[in-house]
JSON list of C-alpha atoms in Angstrom, two decimals:
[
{"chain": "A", "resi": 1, "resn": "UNK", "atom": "CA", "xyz": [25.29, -13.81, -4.44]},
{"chain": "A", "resi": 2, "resn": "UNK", "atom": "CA", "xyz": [22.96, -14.83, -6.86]},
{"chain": "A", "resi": 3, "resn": "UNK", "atom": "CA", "xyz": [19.23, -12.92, -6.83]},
{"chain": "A", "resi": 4, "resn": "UNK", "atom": "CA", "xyz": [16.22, -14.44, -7.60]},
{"chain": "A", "resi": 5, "resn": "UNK", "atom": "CA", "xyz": [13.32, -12.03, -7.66]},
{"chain": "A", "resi": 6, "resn": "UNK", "atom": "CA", "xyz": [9.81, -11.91, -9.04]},
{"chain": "A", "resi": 7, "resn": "UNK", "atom": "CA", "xyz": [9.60, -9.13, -10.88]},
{"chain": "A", "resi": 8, "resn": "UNK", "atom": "CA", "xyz": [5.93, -9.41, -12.02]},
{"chain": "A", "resi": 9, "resn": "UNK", "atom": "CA", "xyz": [4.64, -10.26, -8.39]},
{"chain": "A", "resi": 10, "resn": "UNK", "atom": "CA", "xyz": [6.36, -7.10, -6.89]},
{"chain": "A", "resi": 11, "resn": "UNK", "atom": "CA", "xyz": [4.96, -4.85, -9.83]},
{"chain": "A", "resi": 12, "resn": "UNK", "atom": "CA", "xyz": [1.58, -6.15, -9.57]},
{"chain": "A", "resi": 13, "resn": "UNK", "atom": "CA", "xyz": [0.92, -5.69, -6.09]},
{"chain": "A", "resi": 14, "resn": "UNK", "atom": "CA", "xyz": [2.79, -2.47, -6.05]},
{"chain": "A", "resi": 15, "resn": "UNK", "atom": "CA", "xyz": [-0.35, -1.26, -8.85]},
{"chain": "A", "resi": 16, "resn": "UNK", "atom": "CA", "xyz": [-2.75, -2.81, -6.73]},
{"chain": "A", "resi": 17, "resn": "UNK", "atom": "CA", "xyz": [-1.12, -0.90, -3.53]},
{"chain": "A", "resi": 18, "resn": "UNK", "atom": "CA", "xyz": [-1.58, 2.69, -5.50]},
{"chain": "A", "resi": 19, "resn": "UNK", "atom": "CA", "xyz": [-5.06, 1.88, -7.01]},
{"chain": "A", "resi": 20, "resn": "UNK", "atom": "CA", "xyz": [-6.17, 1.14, -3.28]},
{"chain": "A", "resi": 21, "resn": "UNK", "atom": "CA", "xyz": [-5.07, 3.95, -2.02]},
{"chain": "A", "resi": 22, "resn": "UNK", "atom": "CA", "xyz": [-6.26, 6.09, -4.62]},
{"chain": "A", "resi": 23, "resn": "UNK", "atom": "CA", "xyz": [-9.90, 4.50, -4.57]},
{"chain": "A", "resi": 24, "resn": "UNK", "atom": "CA", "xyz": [-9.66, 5.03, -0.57]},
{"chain": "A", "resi": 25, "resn": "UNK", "atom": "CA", "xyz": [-9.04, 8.56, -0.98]},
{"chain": "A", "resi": 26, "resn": "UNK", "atom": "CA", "xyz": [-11.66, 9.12, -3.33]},
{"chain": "A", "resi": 27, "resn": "UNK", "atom": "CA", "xyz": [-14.15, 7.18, -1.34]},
{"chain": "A", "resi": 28, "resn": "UNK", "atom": "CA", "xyz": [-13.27, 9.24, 1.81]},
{"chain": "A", "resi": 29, "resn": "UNK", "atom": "CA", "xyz": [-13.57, 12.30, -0.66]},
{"chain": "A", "resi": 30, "resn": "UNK", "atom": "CA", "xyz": [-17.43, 11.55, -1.60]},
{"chain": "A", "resi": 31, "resn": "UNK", "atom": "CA", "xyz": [-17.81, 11.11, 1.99]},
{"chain": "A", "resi": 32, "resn": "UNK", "atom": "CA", "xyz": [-16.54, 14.67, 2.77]},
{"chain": "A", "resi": 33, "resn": "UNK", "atom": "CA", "xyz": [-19.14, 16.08, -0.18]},
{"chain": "A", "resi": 34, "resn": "UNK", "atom": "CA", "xyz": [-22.14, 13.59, 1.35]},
{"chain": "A", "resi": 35, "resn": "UNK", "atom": "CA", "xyz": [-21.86, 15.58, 4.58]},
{"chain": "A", "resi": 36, "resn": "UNK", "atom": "CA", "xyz": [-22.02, 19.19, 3.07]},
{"chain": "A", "resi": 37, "resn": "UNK", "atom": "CA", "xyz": [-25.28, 17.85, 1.32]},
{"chain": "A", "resi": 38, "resn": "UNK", "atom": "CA", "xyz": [-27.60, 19.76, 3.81]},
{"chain": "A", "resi": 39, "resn": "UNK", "atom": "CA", "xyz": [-26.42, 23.23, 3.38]},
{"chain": "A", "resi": 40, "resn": "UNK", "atom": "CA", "xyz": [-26.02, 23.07, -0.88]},
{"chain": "A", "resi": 41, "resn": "UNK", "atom": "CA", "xyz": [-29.28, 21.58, -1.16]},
{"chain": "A", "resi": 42, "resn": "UNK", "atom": "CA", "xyz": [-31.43, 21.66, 2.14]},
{"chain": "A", "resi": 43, "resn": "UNK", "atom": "CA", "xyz": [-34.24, 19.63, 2.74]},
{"chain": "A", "resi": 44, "resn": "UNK", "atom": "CA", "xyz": [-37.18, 21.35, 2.27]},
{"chain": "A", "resi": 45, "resn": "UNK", "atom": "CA", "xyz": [-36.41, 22.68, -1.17]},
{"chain": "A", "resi": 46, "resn": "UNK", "atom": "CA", "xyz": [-36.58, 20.37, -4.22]},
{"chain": "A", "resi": 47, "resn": "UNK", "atom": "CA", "xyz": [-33.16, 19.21, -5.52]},
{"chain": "A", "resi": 48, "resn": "UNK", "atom": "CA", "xyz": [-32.56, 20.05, -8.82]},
{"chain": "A", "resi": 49, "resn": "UNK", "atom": "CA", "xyz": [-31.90, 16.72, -10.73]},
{"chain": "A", "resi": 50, "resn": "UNK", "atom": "CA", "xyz": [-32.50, 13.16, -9.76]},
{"chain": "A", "resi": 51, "resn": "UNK", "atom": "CA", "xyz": [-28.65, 12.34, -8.40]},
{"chain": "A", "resi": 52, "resn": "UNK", "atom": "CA", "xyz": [-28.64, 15.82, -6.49]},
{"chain": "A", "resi": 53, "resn": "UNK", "atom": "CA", "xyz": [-32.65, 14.12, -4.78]},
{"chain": "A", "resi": 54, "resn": "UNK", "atom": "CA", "xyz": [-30.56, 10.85, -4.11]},
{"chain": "A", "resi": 55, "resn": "UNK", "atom": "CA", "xyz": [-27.80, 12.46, -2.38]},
{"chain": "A", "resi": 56, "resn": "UNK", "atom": "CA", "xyz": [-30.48, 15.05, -0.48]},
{"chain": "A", "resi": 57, "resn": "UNK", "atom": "CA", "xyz": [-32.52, 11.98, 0.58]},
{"chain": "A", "resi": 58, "resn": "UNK", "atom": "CA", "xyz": [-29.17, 9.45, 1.81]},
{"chain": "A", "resi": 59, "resn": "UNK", "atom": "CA", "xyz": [-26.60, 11.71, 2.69]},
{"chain": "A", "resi": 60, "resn": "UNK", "atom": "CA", "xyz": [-26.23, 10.69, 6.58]},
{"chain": "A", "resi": 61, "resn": "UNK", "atom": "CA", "xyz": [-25.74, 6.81, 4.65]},
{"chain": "A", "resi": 62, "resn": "UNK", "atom": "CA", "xyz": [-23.46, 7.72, 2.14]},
{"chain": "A", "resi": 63, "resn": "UNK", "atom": "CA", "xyz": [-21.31, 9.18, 4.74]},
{"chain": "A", "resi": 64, "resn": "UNK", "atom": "CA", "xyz": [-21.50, 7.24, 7.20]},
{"chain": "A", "resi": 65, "resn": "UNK", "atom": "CA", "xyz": [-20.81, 4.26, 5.30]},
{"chain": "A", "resi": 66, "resn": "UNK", "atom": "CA", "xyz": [-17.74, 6.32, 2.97]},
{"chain": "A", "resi": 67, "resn": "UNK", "atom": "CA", "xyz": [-15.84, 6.90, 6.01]},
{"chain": "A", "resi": 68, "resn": "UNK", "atom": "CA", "xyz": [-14.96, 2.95, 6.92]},
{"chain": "A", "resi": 69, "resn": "UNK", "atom": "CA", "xyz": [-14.87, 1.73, 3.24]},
{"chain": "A", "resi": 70, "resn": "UNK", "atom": "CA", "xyz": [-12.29, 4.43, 2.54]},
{"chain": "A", "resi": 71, "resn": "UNK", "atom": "CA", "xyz": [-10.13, 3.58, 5.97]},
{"chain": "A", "resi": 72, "resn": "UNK", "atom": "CA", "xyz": [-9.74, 0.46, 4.65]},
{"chain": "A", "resi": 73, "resn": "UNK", "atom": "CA", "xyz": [-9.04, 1.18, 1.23]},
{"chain": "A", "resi": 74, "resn": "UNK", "atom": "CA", "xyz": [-6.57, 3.22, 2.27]},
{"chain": "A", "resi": 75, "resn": "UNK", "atom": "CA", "xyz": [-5.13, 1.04, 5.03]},
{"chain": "A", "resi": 76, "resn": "UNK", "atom": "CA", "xyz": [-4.48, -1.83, 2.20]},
{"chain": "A", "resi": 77, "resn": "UNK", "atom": "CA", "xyz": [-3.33, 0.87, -0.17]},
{"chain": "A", "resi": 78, "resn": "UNK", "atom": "CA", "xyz": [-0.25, 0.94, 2.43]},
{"chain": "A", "resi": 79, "resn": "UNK", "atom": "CA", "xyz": [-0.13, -2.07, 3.04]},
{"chain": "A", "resi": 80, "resn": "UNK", "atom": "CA", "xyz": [1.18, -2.94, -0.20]},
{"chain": "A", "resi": 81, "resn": "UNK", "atom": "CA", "xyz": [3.06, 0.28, -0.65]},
{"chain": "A", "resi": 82, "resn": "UNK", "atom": "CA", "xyz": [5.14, -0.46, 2.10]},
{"chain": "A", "resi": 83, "resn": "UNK", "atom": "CA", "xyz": [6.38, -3.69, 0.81]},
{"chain": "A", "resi": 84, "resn": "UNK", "atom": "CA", "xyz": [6.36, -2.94, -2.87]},
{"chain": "A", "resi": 85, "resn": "UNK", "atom": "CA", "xyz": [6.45, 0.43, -4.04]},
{"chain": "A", "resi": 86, "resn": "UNK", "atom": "CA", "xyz": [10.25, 2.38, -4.22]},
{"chain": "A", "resi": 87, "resn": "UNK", "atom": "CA", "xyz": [10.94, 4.93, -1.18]},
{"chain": "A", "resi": 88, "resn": "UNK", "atom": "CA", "xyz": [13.66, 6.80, 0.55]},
{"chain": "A", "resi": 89, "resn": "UNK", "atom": "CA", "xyz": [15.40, 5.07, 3.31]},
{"chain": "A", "resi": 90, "resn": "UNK", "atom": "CA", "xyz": [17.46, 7.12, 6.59]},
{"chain": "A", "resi": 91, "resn": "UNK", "atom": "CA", "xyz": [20.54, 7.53, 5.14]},
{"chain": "A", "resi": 92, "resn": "UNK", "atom": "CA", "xyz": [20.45, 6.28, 1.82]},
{"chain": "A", "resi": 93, "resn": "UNK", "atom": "CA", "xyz": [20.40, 8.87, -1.45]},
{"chain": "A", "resi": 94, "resn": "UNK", "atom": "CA", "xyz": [18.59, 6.76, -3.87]},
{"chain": "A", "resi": 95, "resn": "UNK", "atom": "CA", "xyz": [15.18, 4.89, -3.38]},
{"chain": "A", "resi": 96, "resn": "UNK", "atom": "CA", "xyz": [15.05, 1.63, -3.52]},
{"chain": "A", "resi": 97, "resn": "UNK", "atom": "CA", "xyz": [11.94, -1.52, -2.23]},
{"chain": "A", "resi": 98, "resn": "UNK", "atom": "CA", "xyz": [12.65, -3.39, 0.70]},
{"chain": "A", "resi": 99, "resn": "UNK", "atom": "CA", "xyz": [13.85, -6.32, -1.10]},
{"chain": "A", "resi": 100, "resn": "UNK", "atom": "CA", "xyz": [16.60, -4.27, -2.40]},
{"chain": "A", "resi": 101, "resn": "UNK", "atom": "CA", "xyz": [18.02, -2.88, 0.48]},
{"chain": "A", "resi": 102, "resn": "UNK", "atom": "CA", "xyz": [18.26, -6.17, 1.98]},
{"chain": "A", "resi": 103, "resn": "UNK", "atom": "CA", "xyz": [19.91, -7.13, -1.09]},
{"chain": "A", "resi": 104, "resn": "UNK", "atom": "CA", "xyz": [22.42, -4.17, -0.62]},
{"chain": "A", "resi": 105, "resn": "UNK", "atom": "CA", "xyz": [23.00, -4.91, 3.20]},
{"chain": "A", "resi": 106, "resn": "UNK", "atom": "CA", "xyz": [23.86, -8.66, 1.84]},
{"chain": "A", "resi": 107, "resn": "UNK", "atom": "CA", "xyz": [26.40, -7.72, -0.92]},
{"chain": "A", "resi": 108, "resn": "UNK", "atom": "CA", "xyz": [29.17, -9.61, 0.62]},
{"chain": "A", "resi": 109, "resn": "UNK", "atom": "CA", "xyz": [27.51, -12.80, 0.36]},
{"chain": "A", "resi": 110, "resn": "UNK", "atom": "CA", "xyz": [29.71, -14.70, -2.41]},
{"chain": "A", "resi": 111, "resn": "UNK", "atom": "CA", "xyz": [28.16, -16.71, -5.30]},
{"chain": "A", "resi": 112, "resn": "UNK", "atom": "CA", "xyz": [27.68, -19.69, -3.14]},
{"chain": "A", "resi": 113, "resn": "UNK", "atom": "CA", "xyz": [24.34, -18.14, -1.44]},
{"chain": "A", "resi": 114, "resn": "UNK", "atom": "CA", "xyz": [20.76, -17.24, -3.07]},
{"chain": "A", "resi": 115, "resn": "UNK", "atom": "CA", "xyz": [18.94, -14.38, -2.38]},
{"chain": "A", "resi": 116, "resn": "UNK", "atom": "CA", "xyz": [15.27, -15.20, -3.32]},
{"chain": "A", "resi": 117, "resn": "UNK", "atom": "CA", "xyz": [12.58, -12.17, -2.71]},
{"chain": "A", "resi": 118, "resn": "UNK", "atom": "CA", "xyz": [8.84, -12.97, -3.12]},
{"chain": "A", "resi": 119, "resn": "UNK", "atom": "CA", "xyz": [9.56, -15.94, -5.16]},
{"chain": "A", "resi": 120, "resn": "UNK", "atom": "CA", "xyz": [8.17, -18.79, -2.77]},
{"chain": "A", "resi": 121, "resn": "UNK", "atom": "CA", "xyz": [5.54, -18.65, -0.16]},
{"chain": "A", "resi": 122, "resn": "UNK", "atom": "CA", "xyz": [8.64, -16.80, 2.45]},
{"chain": "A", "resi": 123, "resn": "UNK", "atom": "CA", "xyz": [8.94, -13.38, 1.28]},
{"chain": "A", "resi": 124, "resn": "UNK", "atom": "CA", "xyz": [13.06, -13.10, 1.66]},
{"chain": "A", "resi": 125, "resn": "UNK", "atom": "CA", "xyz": [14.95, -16.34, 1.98]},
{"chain": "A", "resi": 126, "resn": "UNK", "atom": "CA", "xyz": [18.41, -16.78, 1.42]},
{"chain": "A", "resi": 127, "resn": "UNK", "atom": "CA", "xyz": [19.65, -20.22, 0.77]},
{"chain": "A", "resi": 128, "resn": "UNK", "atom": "CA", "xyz": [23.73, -21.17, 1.32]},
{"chain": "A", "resi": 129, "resn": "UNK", "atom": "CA", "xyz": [25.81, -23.68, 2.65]},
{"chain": "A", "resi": 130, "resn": "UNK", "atom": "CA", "xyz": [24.73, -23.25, 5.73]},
{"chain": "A", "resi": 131, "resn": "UNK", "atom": "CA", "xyz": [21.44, -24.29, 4.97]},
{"chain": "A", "resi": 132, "resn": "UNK", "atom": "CA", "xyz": [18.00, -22.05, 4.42]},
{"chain": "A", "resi": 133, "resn": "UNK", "atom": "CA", "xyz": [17.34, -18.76, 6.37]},
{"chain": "A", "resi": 134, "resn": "UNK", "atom": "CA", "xyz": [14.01, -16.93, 6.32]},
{"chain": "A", "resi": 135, "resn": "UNK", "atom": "CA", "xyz": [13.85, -13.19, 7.21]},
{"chain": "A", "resi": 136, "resn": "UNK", "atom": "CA", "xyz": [11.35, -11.45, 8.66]},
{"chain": "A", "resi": 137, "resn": "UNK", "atom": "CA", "xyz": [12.22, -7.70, 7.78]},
{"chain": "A", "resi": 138, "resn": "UNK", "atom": "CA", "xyz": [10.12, -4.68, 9.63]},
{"chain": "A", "resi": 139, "resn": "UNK", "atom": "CA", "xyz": [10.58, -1.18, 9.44]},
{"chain": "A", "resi": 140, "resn": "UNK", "atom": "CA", "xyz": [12.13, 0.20, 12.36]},
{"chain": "A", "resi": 141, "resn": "UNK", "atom": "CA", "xyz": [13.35, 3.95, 13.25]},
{"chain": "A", "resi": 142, "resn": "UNK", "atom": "CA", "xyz": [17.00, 4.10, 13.83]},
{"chain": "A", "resi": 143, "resn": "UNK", "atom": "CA", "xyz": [20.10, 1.86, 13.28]},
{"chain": "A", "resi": 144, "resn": "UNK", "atom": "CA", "xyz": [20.06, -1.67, 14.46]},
{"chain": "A", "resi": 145, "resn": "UNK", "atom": "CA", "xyz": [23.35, -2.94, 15.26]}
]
């Protein structure tokens, strides 16, 4: 089977996966230090600089407002890390992306068919004499058979 696969695509999304999730744990990590604002510095004594008097005077803001923007950080963090990023499969010893182990379930395939991952808009198409077939792969517990 011949493989088709763009290489640059996968690698840049996969950065853009980790740098999301990164940024979303840092924003939910500013959050966390927003809400212990009150007792370091409480409000009737003067703060000692002028970011420690911002903090002192937003804090209920600056959490409140960390907590969603760092969900959904996060939430696209995985996102991409799911589809992009190498990780360990049931029953497999070595990690591999998801486009690779549908590549190793379809070693078989002889030289006739075209295994083409995130090349075109479809994310996995294979392409044979029996014409063009999209997948749709999900991640599901267990072995489908």
């Amino acid at each position: 089977m011949k493989i088709y696969r763009n290489t640059k695509e996968i690698q840049r999304k996969e950065k853009i996966g980790r740098r999301f999730s990164l940024t979303g744990l840092g924003i939910l990590f500013i959050g966390m230090l927003a809400s212990f604002v009150p007792t370091w510095y409480p409000p009737d004594t003067v703060a000692p600089n002028a970011v420690a008097a911002f903090v002192q005077q937003y804090w209920p803001i600056i959490s409140f407002i960390a907590l969603p923007a760092g969900f959904i950080c996060a939430s696209i963090g995985s996102y991409f890390i799911n589809r992009f990023a190498l990780r360990r499969w049931p029953g497999s010893k070595t990690a591999a992306r998801p486009d690779q182990m549908l590549e190793r379930n379809m070693k078989g395939f002889d030289d006739k068919y075209a295994y083409f991952a995130y090349g075109l808009p479809s994310q996995y198409l294979v392409s044979g004499p029996c014409g063009v077939l999209i997948f749709a792969v999900r991640g599901d517990r267990g072995r489908v058979m």
